[in-house]
PDB file of C-alpha atoms in Angstrom:
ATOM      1  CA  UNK A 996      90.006 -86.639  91.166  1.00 80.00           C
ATOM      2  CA  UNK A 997      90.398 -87.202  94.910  1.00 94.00           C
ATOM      3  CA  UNK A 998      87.040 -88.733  96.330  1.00 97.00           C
ATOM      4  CA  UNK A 999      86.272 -89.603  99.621  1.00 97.00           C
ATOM      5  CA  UNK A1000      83.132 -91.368 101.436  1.00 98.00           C
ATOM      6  CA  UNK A1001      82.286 -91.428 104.763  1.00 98.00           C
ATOM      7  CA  UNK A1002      80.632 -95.084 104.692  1.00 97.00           C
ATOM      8  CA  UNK A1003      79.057 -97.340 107.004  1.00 97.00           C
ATOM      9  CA  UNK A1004      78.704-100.676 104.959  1.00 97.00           C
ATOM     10  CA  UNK A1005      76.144-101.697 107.404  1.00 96.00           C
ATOM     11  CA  UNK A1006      73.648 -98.885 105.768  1.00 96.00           C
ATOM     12  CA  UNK A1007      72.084 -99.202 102.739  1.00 96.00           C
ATOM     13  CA  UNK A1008      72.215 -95.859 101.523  1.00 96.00           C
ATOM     14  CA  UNK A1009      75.671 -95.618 101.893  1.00 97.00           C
ATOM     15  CA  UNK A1010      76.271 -98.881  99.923  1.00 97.00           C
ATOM     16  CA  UNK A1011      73.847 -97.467  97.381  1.00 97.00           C
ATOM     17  CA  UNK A1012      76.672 -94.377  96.814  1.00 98.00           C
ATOM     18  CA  UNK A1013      79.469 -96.689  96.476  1.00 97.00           C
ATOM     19  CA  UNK A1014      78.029 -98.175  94.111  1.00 97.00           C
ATOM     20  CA  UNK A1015      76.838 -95.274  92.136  1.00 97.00           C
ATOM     21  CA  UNK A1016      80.398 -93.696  92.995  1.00 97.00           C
ATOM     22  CA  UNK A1017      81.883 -97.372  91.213  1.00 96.00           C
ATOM     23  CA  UNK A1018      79.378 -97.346  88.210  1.00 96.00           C
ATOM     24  CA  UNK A1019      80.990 -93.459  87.140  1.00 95.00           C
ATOM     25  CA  UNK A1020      84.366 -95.259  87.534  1.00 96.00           C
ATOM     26  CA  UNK A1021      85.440 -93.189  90.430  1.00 96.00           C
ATOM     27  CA  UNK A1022      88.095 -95.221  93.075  1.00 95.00           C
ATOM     28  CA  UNK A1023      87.147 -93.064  96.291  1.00 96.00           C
ATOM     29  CA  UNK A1024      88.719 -93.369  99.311  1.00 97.00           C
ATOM     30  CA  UNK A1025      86.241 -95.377 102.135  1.00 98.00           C
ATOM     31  CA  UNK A1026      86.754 -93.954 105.179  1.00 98.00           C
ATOM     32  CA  UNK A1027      84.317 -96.344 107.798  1.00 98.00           C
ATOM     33  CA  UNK A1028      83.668 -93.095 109.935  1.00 98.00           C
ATOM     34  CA  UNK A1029      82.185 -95.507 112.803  1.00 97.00           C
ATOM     35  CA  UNK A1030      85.817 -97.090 113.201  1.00 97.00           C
ATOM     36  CA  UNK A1031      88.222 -93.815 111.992  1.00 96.00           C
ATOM     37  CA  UNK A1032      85.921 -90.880 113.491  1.00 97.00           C
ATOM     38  CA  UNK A1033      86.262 -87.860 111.668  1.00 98.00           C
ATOM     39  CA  UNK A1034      88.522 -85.318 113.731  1.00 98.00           C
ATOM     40  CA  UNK A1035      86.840 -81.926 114.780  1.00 98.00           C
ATOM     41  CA  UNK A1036      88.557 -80.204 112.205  1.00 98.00           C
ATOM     42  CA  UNK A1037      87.274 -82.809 109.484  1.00 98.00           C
ATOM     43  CA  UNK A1038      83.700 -82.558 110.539  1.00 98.00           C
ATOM     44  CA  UNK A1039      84.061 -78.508 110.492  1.00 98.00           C
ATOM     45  CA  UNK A1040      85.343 -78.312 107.257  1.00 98.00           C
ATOM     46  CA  UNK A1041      82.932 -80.783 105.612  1.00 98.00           C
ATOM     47  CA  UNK A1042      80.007 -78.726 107.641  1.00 98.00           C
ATOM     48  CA  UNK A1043      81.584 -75.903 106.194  1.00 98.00           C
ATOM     49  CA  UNK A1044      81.638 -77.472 102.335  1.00 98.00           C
ATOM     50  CA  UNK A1045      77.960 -78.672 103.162  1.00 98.00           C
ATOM     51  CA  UNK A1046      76.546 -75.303 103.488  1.00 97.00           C
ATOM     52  CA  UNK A1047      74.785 -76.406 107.103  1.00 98.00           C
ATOM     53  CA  UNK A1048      74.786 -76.095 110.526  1.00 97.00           C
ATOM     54  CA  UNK A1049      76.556 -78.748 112.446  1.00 98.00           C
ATOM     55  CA  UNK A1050      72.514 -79.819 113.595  1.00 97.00           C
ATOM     56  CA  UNK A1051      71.750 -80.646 109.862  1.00 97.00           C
ATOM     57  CA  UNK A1052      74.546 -83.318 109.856  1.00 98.00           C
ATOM     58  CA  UNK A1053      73.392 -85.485 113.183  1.00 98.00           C
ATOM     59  CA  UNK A1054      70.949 -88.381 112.834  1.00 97.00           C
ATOM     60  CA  UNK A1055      68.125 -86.700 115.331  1.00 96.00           C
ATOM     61  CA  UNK A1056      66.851 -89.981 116.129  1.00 96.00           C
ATOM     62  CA  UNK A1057      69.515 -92.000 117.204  1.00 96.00           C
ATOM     63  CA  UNK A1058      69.466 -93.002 121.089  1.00 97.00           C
ATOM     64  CA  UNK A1059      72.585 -91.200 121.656  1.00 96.00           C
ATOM     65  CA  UNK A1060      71.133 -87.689 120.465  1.00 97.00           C
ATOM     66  CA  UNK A1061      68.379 -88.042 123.285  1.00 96.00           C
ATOM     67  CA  UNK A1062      70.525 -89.534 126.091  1.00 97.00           C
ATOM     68  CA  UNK A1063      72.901 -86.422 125.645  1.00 97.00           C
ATOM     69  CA  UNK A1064      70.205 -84.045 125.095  1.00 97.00           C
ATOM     70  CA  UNK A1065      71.373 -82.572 122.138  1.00 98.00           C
ATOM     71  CA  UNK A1066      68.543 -81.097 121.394  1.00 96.00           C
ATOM     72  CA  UNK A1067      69.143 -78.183 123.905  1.00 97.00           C
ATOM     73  CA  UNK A1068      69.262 -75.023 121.431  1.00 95.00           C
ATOM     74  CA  UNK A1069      71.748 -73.532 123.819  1.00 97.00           C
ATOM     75  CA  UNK A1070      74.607 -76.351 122.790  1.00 98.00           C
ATOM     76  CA  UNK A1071      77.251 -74.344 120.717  1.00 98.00           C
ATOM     77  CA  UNK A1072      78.135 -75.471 117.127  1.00 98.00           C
ATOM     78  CA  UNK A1073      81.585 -76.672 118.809  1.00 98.00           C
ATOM     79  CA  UNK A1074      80.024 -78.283 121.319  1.00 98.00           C
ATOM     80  CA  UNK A1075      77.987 -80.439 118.487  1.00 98.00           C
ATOM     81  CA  UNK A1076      80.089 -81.145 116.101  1.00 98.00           C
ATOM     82  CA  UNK A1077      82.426 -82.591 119.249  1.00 98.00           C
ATOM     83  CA  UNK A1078      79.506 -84.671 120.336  1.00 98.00           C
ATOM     84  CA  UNK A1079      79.684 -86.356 116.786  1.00 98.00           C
ATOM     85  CA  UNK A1080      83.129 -86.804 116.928  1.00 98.00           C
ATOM     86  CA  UNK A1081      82.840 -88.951 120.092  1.00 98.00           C
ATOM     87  CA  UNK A1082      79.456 -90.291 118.949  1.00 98.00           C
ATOM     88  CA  UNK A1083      80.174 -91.117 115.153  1.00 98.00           C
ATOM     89  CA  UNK A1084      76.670 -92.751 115.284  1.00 97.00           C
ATOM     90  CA  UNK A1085      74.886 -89.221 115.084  1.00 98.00           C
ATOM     91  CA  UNK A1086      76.866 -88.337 111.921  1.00 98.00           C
ATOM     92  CA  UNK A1087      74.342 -88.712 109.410  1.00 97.00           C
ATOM     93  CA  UNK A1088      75.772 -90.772 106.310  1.00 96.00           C
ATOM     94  CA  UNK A1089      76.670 -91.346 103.703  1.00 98.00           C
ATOM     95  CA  UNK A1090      79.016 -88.003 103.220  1.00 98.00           C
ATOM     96  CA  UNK A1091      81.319 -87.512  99.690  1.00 98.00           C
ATOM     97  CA  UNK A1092      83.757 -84.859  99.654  1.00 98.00           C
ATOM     98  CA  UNK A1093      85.123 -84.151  96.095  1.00 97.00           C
ATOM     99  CA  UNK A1094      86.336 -81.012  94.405  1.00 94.00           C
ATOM    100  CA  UNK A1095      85.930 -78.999  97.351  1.00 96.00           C
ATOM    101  CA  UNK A1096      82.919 -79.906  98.027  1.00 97.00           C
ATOM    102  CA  UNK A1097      80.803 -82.305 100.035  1.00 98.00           C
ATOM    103  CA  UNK A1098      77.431 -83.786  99.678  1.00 98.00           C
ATOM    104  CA  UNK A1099      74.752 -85.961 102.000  1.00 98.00           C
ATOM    105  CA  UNK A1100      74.141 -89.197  99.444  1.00 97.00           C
ATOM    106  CA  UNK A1101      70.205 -89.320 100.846  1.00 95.00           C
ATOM    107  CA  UNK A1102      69.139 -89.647  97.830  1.00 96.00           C
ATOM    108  CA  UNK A1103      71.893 -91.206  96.370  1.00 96.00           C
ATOM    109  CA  UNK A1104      71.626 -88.972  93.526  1.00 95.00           C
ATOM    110  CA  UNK A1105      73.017 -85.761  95.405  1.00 96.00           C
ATOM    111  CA  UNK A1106      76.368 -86.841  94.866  1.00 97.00           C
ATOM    112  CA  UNK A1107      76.496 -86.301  91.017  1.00 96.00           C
ATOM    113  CA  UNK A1108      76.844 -82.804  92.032  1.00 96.00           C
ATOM    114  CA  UNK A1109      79.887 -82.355  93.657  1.00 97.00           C
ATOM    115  CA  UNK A1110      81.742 -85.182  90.727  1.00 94.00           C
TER     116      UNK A1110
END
C-alpha cells in the first residue's frame, strides 16, 4: 500500500499520525510539506480526495491568512489553494493520502479510514 503524510515534525498532531501510521506497520512516505510544498496540482487533487473546499484545508488562524486577507469570500478556489502553495504554513496538517483517498489526522483517529 502506497502511503503518504504531509508532516510537520514540529506539530504534535502530526507526530501523533506517524506514530499511529508506524504502530499498523505501515512505511509511508514523509513528505515535510513546509520544506517540499505541495504543487497546485497536489493540493487540488488531495482537496478533491478530501471531499472540501480548498477553505476547509487552510489553518484560519495563522498570521499569514490575515496579512493576505484570505478571508475575502470573493478569492477563487485557484486563487486559495495557490496561496497555500506559496504559504505551506496555512495548509492545515497532518494530511494522509492512501488508496485514493486522503484524510485530515485531527483526531488522529481519522486516518484509519482511508488504510
Amino acid at each position: 500500500m502506497n502511503v503518504k503524510i504531509y508532516h510537520n515534525p514540529r506539530c504534535s498532531k502530526s507526530r501523533e499520525v506517524l506514530k499511529l501510521l508506524q504502530a499498523q506497520g505501515i512505511q509511508a512516505e514523509i513528505i515535510e510539506y513546509l520544506k517540499t510544498p505541495p504543487s497546485i496540482e497536489e493540493l487540488t487533487d488531495i482537496i478533491q480526495k478530501l471531499g472540501i473546499k480548498p477553505r476547509g484545508l487552510m489553518r484560519t488562524n495563522e498570521p499569514e491568512y490575515k496579512e493576505n486577507i484570505l478571508d475575502d469570500v470573493d478569492l477563487s478556489d485557484a486563487d486559495l489553494i495557490t496561496a497555500m502553495h506559496k504559504m505551506p504554513r496555512l495548509i492545515e496538517r497532518p494530511i494522509v493520502v492512501a488508496n485514493g483517498k486522503a484524510a485530515i489526522g485531527r483526531p488522529a483517529e481519522n486516518v484509519l479510514a482511508i488504510l
